[in-house]
Short mmCIF file of N, CA, C and O in Angstrom, two decimals:
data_model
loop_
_atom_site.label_atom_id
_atom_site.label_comp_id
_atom_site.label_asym_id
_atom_site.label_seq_id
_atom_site.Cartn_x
_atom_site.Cartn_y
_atom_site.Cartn_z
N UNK A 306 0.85 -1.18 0.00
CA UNK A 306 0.00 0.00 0.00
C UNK A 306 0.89 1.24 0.00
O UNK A 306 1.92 1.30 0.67
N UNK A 307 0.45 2.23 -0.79
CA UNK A 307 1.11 3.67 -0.83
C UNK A 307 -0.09 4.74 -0.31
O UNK A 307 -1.16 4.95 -0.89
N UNK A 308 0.27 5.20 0.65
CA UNK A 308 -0.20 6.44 1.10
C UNK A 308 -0.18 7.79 0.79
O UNK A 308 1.00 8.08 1.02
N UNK A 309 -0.47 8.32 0.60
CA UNK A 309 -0.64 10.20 0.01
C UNK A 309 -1.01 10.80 1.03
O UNK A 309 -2.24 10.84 1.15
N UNK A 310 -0.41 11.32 1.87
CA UNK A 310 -1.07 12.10 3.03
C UNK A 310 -1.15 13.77 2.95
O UNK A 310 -0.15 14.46 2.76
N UNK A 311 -2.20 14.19 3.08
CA UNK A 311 -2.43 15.77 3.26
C UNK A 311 -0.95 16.30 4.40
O UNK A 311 -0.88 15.93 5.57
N UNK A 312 0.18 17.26 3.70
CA UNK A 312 1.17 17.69 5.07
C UNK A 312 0.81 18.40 6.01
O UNK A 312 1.30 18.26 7.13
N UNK A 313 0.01 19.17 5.78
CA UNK A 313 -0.58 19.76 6.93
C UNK A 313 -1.36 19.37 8.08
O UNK A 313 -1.04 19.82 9.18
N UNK A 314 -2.47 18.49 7.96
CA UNK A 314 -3.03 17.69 9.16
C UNK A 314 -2.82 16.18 8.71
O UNK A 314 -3.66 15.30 8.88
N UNK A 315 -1.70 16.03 8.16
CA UNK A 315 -1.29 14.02 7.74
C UNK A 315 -3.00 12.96 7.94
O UNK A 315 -3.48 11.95 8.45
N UNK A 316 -3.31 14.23 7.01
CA UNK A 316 -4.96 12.96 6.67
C UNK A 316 -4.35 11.83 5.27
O UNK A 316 -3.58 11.86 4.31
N UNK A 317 -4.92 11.26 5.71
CA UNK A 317 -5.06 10.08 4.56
C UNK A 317 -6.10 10.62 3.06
O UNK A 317 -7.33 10.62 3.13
N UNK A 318 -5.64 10.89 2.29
CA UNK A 318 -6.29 11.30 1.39
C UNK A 318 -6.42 10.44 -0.37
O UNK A 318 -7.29 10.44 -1.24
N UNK A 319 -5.27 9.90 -0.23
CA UNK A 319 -5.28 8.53 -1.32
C UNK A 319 -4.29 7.33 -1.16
O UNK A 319 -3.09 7.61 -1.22
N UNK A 320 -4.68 5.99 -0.95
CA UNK A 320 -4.06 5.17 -1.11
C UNK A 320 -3.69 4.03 -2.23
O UNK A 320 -4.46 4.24 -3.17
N UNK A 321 -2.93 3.02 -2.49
CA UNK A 321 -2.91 2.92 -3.87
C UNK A 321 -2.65 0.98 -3.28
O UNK A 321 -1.53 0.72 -2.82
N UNK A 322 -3.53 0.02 -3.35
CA UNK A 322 -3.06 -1.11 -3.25
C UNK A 322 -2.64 -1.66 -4.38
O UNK A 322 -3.17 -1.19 -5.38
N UNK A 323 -1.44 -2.96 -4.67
CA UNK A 323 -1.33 -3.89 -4.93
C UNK A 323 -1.35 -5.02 -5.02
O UNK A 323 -1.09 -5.35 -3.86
N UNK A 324 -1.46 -5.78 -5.48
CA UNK A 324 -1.93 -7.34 -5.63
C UNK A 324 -0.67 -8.12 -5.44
O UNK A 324 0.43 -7.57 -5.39
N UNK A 325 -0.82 -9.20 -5.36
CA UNK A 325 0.80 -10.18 -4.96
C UNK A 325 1.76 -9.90 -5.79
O UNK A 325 2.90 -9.95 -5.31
N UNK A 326 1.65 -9.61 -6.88
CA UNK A 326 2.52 -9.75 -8.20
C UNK A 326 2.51 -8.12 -8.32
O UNK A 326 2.53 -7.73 -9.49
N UNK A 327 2.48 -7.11 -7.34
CA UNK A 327 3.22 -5.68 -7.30
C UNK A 327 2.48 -4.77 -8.55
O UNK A 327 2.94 -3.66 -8.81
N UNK A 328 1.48 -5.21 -9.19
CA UNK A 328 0.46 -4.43 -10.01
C UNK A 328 -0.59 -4.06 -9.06
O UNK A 328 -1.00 -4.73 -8.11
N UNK A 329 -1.05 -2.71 -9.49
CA UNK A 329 -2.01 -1.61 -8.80
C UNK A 329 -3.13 -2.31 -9.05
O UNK A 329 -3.26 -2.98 -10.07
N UNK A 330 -3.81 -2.22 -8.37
CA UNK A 330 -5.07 -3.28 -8.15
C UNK A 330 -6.23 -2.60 -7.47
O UNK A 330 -7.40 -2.88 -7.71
N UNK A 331 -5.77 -1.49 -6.42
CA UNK A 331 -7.12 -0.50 -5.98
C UNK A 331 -6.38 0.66 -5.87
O UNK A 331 -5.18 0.68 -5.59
N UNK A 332 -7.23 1.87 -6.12
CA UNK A 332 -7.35 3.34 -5.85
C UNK A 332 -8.46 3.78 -4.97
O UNK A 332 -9.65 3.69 -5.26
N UNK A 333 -7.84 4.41 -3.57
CA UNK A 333 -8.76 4.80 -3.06
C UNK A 333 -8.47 6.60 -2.82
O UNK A 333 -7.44 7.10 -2.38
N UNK A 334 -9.78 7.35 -3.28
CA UNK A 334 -9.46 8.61 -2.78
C UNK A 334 -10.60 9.28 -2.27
O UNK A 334 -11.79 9.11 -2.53
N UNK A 335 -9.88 10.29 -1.31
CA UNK A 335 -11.06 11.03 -1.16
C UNK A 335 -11.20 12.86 -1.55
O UNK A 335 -10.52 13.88 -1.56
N UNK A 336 -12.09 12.54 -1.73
CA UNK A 336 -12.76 14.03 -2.80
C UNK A 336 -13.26 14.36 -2.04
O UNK A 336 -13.28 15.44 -2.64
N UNK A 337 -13.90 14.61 -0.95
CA UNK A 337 -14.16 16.32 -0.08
C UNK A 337 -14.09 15.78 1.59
O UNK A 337 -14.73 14.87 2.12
N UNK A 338 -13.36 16.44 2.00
CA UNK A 338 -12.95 16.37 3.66
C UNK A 338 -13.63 17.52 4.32
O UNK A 338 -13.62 18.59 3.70
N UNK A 339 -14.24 17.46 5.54
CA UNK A 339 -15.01 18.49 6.09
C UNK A 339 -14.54 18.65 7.05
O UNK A 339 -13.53 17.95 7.02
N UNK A 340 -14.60 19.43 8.51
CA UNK A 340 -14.33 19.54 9.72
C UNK A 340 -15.32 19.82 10.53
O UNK A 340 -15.89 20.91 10.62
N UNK A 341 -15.62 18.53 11.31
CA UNK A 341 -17.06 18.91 11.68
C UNK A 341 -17.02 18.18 13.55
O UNK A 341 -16.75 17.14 14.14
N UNK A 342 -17.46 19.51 13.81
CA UNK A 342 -17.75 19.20 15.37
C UNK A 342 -15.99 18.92 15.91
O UNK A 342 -15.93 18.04 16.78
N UNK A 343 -14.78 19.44 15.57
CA UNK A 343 -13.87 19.52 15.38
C UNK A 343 -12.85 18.20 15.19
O UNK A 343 -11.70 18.00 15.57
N UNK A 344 -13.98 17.25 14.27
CA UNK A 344 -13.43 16.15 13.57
C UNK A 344 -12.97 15.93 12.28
O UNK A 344 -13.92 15.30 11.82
N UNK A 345 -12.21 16.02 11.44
CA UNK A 345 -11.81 15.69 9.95
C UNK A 345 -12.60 14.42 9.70
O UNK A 345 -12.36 13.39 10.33
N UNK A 346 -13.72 14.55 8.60
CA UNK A 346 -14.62 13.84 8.42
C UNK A 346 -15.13 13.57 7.29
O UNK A 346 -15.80 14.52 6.88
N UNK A 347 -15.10 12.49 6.42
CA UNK A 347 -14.71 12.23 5.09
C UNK A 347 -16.01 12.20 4.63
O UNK A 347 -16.84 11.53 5.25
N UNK A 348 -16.38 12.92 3.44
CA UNK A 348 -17.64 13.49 2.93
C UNK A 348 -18.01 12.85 1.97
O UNK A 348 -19.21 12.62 1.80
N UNK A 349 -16.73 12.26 0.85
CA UNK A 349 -17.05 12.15 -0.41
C UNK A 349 -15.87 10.99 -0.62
O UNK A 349 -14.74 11.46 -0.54
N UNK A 350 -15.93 9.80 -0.82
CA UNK A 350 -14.67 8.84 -1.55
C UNK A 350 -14.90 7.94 -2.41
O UNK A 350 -16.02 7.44 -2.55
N UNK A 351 -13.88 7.62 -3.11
CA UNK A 351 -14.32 6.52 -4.47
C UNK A 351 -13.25 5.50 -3.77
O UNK A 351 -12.52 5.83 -2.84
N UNK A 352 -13.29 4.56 -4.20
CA UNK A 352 -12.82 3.38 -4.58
C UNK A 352 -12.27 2.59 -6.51
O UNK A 352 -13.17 2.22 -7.27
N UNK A 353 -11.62 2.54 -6.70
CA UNK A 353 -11.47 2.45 -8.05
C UNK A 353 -11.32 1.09 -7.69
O UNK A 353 -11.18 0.82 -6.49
N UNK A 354 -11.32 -0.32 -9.00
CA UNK A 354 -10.39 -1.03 -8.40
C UNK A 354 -9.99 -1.22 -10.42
O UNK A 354 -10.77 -1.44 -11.34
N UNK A 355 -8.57 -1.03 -10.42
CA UNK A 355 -7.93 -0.38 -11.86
C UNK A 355 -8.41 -1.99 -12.50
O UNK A 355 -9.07 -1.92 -13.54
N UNK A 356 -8.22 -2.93 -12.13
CA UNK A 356 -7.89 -4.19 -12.75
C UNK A 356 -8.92 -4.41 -13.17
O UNK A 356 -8.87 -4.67 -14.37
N UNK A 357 -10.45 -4.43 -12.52
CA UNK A 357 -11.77 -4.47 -13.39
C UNK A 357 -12.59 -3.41 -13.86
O UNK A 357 -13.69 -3.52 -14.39
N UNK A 358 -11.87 -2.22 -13.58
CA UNK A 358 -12.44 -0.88 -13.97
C UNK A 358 -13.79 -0.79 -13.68
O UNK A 358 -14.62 -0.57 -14.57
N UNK A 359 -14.16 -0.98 -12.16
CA UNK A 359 -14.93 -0.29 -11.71
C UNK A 359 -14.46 0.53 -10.49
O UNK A 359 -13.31 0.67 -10.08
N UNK A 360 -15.80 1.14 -9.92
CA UNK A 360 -15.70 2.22 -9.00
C UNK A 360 -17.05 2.41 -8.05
O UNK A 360 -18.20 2.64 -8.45
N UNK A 361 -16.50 2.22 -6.44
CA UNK A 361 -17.70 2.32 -5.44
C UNK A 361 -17.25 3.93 -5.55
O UNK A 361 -16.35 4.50 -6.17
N UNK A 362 -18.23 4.36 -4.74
CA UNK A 362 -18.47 6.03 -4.27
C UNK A 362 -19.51 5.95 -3.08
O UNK A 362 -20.68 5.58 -3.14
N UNK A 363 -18.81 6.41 -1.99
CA UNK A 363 -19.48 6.41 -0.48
C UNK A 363 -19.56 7.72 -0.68
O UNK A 363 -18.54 8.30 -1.06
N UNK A 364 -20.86 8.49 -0.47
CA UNK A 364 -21.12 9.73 -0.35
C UNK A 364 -21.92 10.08 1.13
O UNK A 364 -22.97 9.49 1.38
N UNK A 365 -21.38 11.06 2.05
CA UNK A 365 -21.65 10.89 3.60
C UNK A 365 -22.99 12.61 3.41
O UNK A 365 -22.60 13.64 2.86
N UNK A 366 -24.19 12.49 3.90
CA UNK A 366 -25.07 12.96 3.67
C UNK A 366 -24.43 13.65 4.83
O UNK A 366 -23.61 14.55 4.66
N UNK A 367 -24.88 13.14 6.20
CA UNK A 367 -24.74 13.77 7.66
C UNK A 367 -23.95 12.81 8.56
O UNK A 367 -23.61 11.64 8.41
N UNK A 368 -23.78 13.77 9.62
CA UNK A 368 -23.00 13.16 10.51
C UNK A 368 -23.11 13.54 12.16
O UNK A 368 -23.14 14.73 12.47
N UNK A 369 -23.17 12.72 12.99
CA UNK A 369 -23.23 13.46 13.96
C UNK A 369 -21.98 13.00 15.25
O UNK A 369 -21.80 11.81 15.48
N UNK A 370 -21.28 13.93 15.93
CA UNK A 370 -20.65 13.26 16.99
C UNK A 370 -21.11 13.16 18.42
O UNK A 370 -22.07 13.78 18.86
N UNK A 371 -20.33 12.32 19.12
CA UNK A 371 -20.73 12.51 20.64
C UNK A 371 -22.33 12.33 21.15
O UNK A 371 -22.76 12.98 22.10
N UNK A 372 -23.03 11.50 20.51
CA UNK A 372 -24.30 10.97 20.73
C UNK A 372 -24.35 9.79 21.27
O UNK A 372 -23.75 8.82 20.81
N UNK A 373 -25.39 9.75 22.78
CA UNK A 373 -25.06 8.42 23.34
C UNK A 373 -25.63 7.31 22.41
O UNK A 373 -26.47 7.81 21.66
N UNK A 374 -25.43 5.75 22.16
CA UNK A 374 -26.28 4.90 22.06
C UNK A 374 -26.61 3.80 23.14
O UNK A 374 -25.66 3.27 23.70
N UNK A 375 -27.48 3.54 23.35
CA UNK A 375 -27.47 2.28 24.18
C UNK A 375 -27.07 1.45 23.97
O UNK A 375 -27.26 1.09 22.81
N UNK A 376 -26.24 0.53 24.84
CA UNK A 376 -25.50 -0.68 25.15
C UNK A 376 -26.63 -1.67 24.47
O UNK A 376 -26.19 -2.82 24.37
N UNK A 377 -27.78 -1.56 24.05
CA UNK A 377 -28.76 -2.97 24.23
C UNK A 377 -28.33 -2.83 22.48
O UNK A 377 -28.74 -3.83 21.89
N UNK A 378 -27.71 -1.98 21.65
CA UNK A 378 -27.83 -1.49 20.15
C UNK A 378 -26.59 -2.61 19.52
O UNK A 378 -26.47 -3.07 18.39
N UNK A 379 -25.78 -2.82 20.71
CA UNK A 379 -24.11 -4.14 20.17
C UNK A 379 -24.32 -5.11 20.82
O UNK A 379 -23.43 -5.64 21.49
N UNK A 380 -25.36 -5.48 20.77
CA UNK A 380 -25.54 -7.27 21.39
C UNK A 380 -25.75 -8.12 19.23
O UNK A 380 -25.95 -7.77 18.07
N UNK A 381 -25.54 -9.13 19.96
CA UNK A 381 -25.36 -10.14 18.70
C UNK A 381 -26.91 -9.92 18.02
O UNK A 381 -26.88 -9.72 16.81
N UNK A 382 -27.97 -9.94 18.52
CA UNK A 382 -29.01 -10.33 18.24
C UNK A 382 -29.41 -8.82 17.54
O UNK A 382 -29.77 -8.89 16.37
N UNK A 383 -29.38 -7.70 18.05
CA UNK A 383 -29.48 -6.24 17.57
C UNK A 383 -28.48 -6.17 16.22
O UNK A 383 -28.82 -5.85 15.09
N UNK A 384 -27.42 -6.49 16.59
CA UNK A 384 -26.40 -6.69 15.00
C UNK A 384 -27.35 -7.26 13.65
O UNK A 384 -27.60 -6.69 12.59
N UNK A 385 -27.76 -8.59 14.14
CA UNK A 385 -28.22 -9.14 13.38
C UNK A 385 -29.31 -8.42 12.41
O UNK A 385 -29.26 -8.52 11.18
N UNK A 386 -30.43 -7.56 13.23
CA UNK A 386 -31.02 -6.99 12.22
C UNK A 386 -30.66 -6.34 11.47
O UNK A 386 -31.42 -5.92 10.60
#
């Protein structure tokens, strides 16, 4: 893996995997970083993967920090749904 880091706050902003045999195999980047609730908080990222030429795209609507959840929300059975 190759990293690209922003120098100023060393965010992760593109990484570049390889496959066993040292050919590029995924591109990951991200296209808009926000600062929110005084978190660096990733808004917008693709996923390439070069070898079958496609591409995911996680696009982050909202976000919220520091909200309790209840303990009853990480039991196995709550997962499950």
């Amino acid at each position: 893996v190759i990293n690209a880091l922003d120098p100023t706050d060393l965010l992760a902003l593109r990484r570049e995997f390889f496959d066993a045999k040292g050919r590029l195999l995924k591109v990951w980047e991200v296209k808009k970083v926000e600062k929110k609730d005084g978190n660096w908080t990733i808004m917008d990222q693709n996923m390439t993967n070069v070898q079958e030429q496609t591409t995911s795209r996680l696009e982050t609507q909202s976000v919220n920090f520091n909200i309790v959840l209840p303990d009853s929300m990480f039991t196995p059975n709550y997962l499950l749904k």
